[in-house]
Amino acid sequence: MTIPTVKAKLLEGKRGLIVGIANESSIAWGCARAFRAFGAELAVTYLNEKARPHVEPLARQLEAPIVLPLDVAVPGQMEAVFERIAQSWGELDFVIHSIAFAPRDTLAGRVTDAPLDGFLKTMEISCWSFIRMAQLAEPLMKRGGTLFTMTYYGSQMVVENYNIMGVAKAALESAVRYMAAELGPKGIRVHAISPGPLATRAASAIPEFDALLDKAKRKAPARELVAIDDVGAATAFLAHDAARLMTGQVLYIDGGYHIID
Ligand SMILES: NC(=O)c1ccc[n+]([C@@H]2O[C@H](COP(=O)([O-])OP(=O)(O)OC[C@H]3O[C@@H](n4cnc5c(N)ncnc54)[C@H](O)[C@@H]3O)[C@@H](O)[C@H]2O)c1
């Protein structure tokens, strides 16, 4: 897919960091395409050397001037990314945190049985990393800005097989509200985006994911599955000044699924 051309460059002059592109199916890629199409300039990260050849061609399509490694569990890497942004840009308008991870055995097991190490790793990568990113972004958001993270309905309701990730997403959504309250006076807005199920690599770790897709299509008022471009366009709107008085929300992009019993 190439970047769509959008005439209205609504995000022209804005610069942001996108974390979580693994491949062309990634939600972060849908966001990156939309933000770029609306005129934003992007810094992009890749997980490690194995991921690099998959992410670099996408970063080229985005004409990203900053492309760096970032494994949030490697000490110093997140700091290095923000240092580079400070040197190159001196400021930042938005961050998109689109990453999550749980050790396979912890994810597959009952929450009741979660081992401490699996629980902590899940929380570190899926929740704490967003808090730390916000802390590093704050001094660069001199004119205000928007921080986004990705969540899922399994934070609110017991979704079969979502298990420990539901616990991490509940904490993440709560962190969004606290940080929105704390950073709001500086003009920094914080949102969690809650897409309906999408067939990505992260989703393939969830057993019986196809059943979740079928149910979403059947039950959502829109009777349609969400695509990464839908998530991208709606997220881009929230980064625009038109949404400047919206903050601290969990915004569902799920065809209305969450309103149905
Ligand atoms: N796919 C869905 O159905 C769905 C629905 C709602 C929310 N989400 C959320 O969307 C986000 C993106 O997932 P996706 O579905 O696009 O899958 P994806 O596999 O394309 O993206 C997940 C990303 O997390 C990154 N990641 C994992 N561990 C990391 C670490 N230690 N440091 C840095 N990056 C790391 C991976 O490199 C990858 O880029 C996740 O937070 C996920 O929970 C997904």
Coordinates of C-alpha atoms and ligand atoms in Angstrom, one line a residue:
M1 CA 0.0 0.0 0.0
T2 CA 1.2 3.5 -0.7
I3 CA 0.4 6.5 1.4
P4 CA -3.0 8.0 0.4
T5 CA -3.0 11.5 -0.8
V6 CA -5.1 13.8 1.3
K7 CA -5.6 17.4 0.1
A8 CA -6.3 18.9 3.5
K9 CA -2.9 18.9 5.3
L10 CA -4.6 19.3 8.7
L11 CA -1.5 18.2 10.6
E12 CA 1.1 20.2 8.6
G13 CA 3.8 21.5 10.9
K14 CA 3.2 18.9 13.6
R15 CA 5.9 16.3 14.5
G16 CA 5.4 13.1 16.3
L17 CA 6.8 9.8 17.4
I18 CA 5.2 6.5 16.4
V19 CA 6.2 3.4 18.3
G20 CA 4.8 0.0 17.4
I21 CA 5.2 -0.5 13.6
A22 CA 6.1 -4.2 13.1
N23 CA 4.7 -4.6 9.6
E24 CA 2.0 -3.5 7.2
S25 CA -0.7 -5.0 9.4
S26 CA 0.3 -3.0 12.5
I27 CA -2.2 -0.5 13.9
A28 CA 0.8 1.9 14.3
W29 CA 1.3 1.7 10.5
G30 CA -2.4 2.6 9.9
C31 CA -1.8 5.6 12.2
A32 CA 1.5 6.5 10.6
R33 CA -0.1 6.5 7.1
A34 CA -2.9 8.7 8.2
F35 CA -0.8 11.2 10.1
R36 CA 1.6 11.5 7.2
A37 CA -1.2 11.9 4.7
F38 CA -2.5 14.8 6.8
G39 CA 1.0 16.4 6.6
A40 CA 2.7 15.4 9.9
E41 CA 6.4 14.7 10.1
L42 CA 7.2 11.4 11.8
A43 CA 9.9 9.7 13.9
V44 CA 9.6 5.9 13.7
T45 CA 11.1 3.1 15.8
Y46 CA 11.7 -0.6 15.2
L47 CA 12.0 -3.2 17.9
N48 CA 15.4 -4.7 17.1
E49 CA 17.7 -5.7 14.2
K50 CA 15.3 -8.6 13.3
A51 CA 12.4 -6.1 12.9
R52 CA 14.5 -3.5 11.1
P53 CA 14.3 -4.8 7.5
H54 CA 10.5 -4.9 7.8
V55 CA 10.1 -1.4 9.3
E56 CA 12.8 0.6 7.3
P57 CA 11.0 0.4 3.9
L58 CA 7.8 1.6 5.7
A59 CA 9.7 4.4 7.3
R60 CA 11.0 5.4 3.9
Q61 CA 7.4 5.5 2.5
L62 CA 6.6 7.9 5.4
E63 CA 9.7 10.0 4.6
A64 CA 10.6 9.7 8.3
P65 CA 13.7 11.7 9.1
I66 CA 14.3 9.8 12.4
V67 CA 14.3 6.0 12.4
L68 CA 15.7 4.4 15.6
P69 CA 15.7 1.1 17.5
L70 CA 13.5 0.9 20.5
D71 CA 12.9 -2.0 22.8
V72 CA 11.3 -0.4 25.8
A73 CA 12.7 -3.2 28.0
V74 CA 16.3 -2.2 27.1
P75 CA 17.6 0.4 29.5
G76 CA 18.6 3.6 27.8
Q77 CA 16.9 3.0 24.4
M78 CA 13.8 5.1 25.2
E79 CA 15.9 7.9 26.5
A80 CA 18.1 7.8 23.4
V81 CA 15.0 8.2 21.1
F82 CA 13.8 11.2 23.0
E83 CA 17.3 12.7 23.1
R84 CA 17.6 12.4 19.3
I85 CA 14.2 14.1 18.9
A86 CA 15.2 16.9 21.3
Q87 CA 18.4 17.4 19.2
S88 CA 16.7 17.2 15.8
W89 CA 13.4 18.9 16.4
G90 CA 13.6 20.5 19.9
E91 CA 9.9 19.8 20.3
L92 CA 7.2 17.2 19.8
D93 CA 3.5 17.4 19.1
F94 CA 2.3 13.9 19.5
V95 CA 3.3 10.4 20.6
I96 CA 1.6 7.2 19.5
H97 CA 2.3 4.2 21.8
S98 CA 1.0 1.1 20.0
I99 CA 2.8 -1.7 21.7
A100 CA 1.8 -4.5 24.1
F101 CA 3.4 -7.8 25.2
A102 CA 2.7 -10.7 27.6
P103 CA 4.8 -13.8 27.9
R104 CA 2.9 -16.6 26.1
D105 CA 2.3 -18.8 29.1
T106 CA 1.1 -15.9 31.2
L107 CA -1.3 -14.8 28.5
A108 CA -2.6 -18.3 27.9
G109 CA -3.2 -19.0 31.6
R110 CA -5.9 -17.8 34.0
V111 CA -5.4 -14.4 35.6
T112 CA -5.7 -16.2 38.9
D113 CA -2.6 -18.2 38.1
A114 CA -0.4 -15.3 36.8
P115 CA 3.2 -15.7 37.9
L116 CA 4.9 -12.5 39.2
D117 CA 7.5 -12.3 36.5
G118 CA 4.9 -12.7 33.7
F119 CA 2.6 -10.2 35.4
L120 CA 5.4 -7.6 35.8
K121 CA 6.7 -8.1 32.2
T122 CA 3.2 -7.6 30.8
M123 CA 2.7 -4.4 32.9
E124 CA 6.2 -3.1 32.0
I125 CA 5.8 -3.4 28.3
S126 CA 2.1 -2.8 27.9
C127 CA 1.5 -0.1 30.6
W128 CA 4.6 1.4 32.3
S129 CA 6.3 2.1 28.9
F130 CA 3.5 4.6 28.1
I131 CA 3.9 6.3 31.4
R132 CA 7.7 6.6 30.9
M133 CA 7.1 7.9 27.3
A134 CA 4.8 10.6 28.6
Q135 CA 7.4 11.6 31.2
L136 CA 10.1 12.0 28.4
A137 CA 7.7 13.7 26.0
E138 CA 6.4 16.3 28.5
P139 CA 9.4 18.7 28.3
L140 CA 9.4 18.5 24.5
M141 CA 5.6 19.4 24.3
K142 CA 6.3 23.0 24.9
R143 CA 3.2 24.1 22.9
G144 CA 1.1 21.3 24.2
G145 CA 0.5 18.0 22.5
T146 CA -1.3 14.7 22.4
L147 CA -0.3 11.3 23.8
F148 CA -2.0 8.2 22.4
T149 CA -2.0 4.6 23.5
M150 CA -3.9 1.6 22.2
T151 CA -6.2 -0.4 24.4
Y152 CA -9.0 -3.0 24.0
Y153 CA -12.5 -3.7 25.4
G154 CA -11.1 -6.6 27.3
S155 CA -10.1 -4.1 29.9
Q156 CA -13.7 -3.5 30.8
M157 CA -15.3 -6.8 30.2
V158 CA -14.1 -10.4 30.5
V159 CA -13.2 -11.3 27.0
E160 CA -12.4 -15.0 26.5
N161 CA -8.6 -15.6 26.1
Y162 CA -7.7 -11.9 26.7
N163 CA -6.7 -12.8 30.3
I164 CA -3.7 -10.9 31.8
M165 CA -3.8 -8.4 28.9
G166 CA -7.2 -7.2 30.1
V167 CA -5.6 -6.4 33.5
A168 CA -2.8 -4.5 31.8
K169 CA -5.2 -2.5 29.6
A170 CA -7.3 -1.6 32.6
A171 CA -4.2 -0.1 34.3
L172 CA -3.3 1.6 31.1
E173 CA -6.7 3.3 30.7
S174 CA -6.5 4.4 34.3
A175 CA -3.0 5.8 33.7
V176 CA -4.5 7.7 30.7
R177 CA -7.0 9.5 33.0
Y178 CA -4.4 10.4 35.7
M179 CA -1.9 11.7 33.2
A180 CA -4.6 13.6 31.4
A181 CA -5.4 15.4 34.7
E182 CA -1.8 16.0 35.5
L183 CA -0.7 17.2 32.0
G184 CA -3.9 19.0 31.0
P185 CA -2.8 22.4 32.5
K186 CA 0.2 22.3 30.1
G187 CA -2.0 21.7 27.1
I188 CA -1.0 18.0 26.8
R189 CA -3.9 15.7 26.1
V190 CA -3.9 12.0 26.7
H191 CA -6.1 9.4 25.0
A192 CA -6.5 5.7 24.8
I193 CA -7.8 4.4 21.5
S194 CA -9.8 1.2 21.7
P195 CA -10.1 -0.5 18.3
G196 CA -12.2 -3.5 17.6
P197 CA -10.3 -6.7 16.8
L198 CA -7.8 -6.6 13.9
A199 CA -5.8 -9.4 12.5
T200 CA -2.3 -8.3 13.4
R201 CA 0.8 -10.2 14.7
A202 CA 0.0 -9.3 18.3
A203 CA -3.5 -10.6 17.9
S204 CA -2.2 -13.9 16.6
A205 CA -0.9 -14.6 20.1
I206 CA -4.5 -14.7 21.4
P207 CA -6.1 -18.2 21.0
E208 CA -9.3 -18.4 19.0
F209 CA -8.9 -14.9 17.7
D210 CA -10.9 -15.7 14.6
A211 CA -13.9 -16.3 16.8
L212 CA -13.5 -12.8 18.2
L213 CA -13.4 -11.4 14.6
D214 CA -16.6 -13.3 13.7
K215 CA -18.4 -12.1 16.8
A216 CA -17.3 -8.5 16.2
K217 CA -18.6 -8.5 12.7
R218 CA -21.9 -10.1 13.7
K219 CA -22.6 -7.9 16.7
A220 CA -21.2 -4.4 15.9
P221 CA -23.9 -2.0 14.8
A222 CA -21.7 -1.2 11.7
R223 CA -21.6 -5.0 10.8
E224 CA -18.1 -4.4 9.6
L225 CA -14.6 -5.1 10.9
V226 CA -12.4 -2.2 11.7
A227 CA -9.4 -1.6 9.5
I228 CA -6.1 0.0 10.5
D229 CA -6.8 3.0 8.3
D230 CA -10.0 3.6 10.3
V231 CA -8.0 3.7 13.5
G232 CA -5.4 6.0 11.8
A233 CA -7.9 8.5 10.5
A234 CA -9.9 8.8 13.8
T235 CA -6.6 9.1 15.8
A236 CA -5.3 11.8 13.5
F237 CA -8.5 13.8 14.1
L238 CA -7.8 13.7 17.8
A239 CA -4.4 15.2 17.3
H240 CA -5.9 18.1 15.5
D241 CA -6.5 21.4 17.3
A242 CA -10.2 20.9 16.6
A243 CA -10.1 18.2 19.3
R244 CA -8.2 20.4 21.7
L245 CA -10.8 20.2 24.5
M246 CA -11.0 16.4 24.4
T247 CA -8.7 14.6 26.8
G248 CA -8.5 11.6 29.2
Q249 CA -10.9 9.5 27.1
V250 CA -11.1 5.9 25.9
L251 CA -12.3 6.3 22.4
Y252 CA -13.8 3.2 20.8
I253 CA -13.2 2.7 17.1
D254 CA -15.1 -0.6 16.9
G255 CA -18.2 0.0 14.7
G256 CA -20.2 0.5 18.0
Y257 CA -19.5 -3.0 19.4
H258 CA -19.1 -1.8 23.0
I259 CA -22.7 -0.5 23.2
I260 CA -24.2 -3.9 22.5
D261 CA -25.0 -6.4 25.2
Ligands
LIG1 N1 -5.0 -6.2 17.0 C1 -6.1 -6.0 17.8 O1 -7.1 -6.6 17.7 C2 -6.0 -4.9 18.8 C3 -7.2 -4.4 19.3 C4 -7.1 -3.4 20.3 C5 -5.9 -2.9 20.7 N2 -4.8 -3.4 20.2 C6 -3.5 -2.9 20.7 O2 -2.8 -2.2 19.6 C7 -1.4 -2.2 19.9 C8 -0.6 -2.6 18.7 O3 -0.8 -3.9 18.4 P1 -1.1 -4.5 16.9 O4 -2.4 -5.2 17.0 O5 -0.9 -3.4 15.9 O6 0.0 -5.6 16.7 P2 1.5 -5.5 16.2 O7 2.1 -6.9 16.5 O8 1.6 -5.1 14.8 O9 2.2 -4.4 17.1 C9 2.7 -4.7 18.4 C10 4.0 -3.9 18.5 O10 4.5 -4.0 19.8 C11 5.9 -4.0 19.7 N3 6.5 -4.4 20.9 C12 6.4 -5.6 21.6 N4 7.3 -5.6 22.6 C13 8.0 -4.4 22.6 C14 9.0 -3.9 23.4 N5 9.6 -4.5 24.4 N6 9.5 -2.6 23.0 C15 9.0 -2.0 22.0 N7 8.0 -2.4 21.2 C16 7.5 -3.7 21.5 C17 6.1 -4.9 18.5 O11 7.4 -4.7 18.0 C18 5.1 -4.5 17.6 O12 5.5 -3.4 16.7 C19 -1.2 -3.1 21.1 O13 -1.2 -2.2 22.3 C20 -2.4 -3.9 21.1 O14 -2.8 -4.4 22.4 C21 -4.8 -4.4 19.2

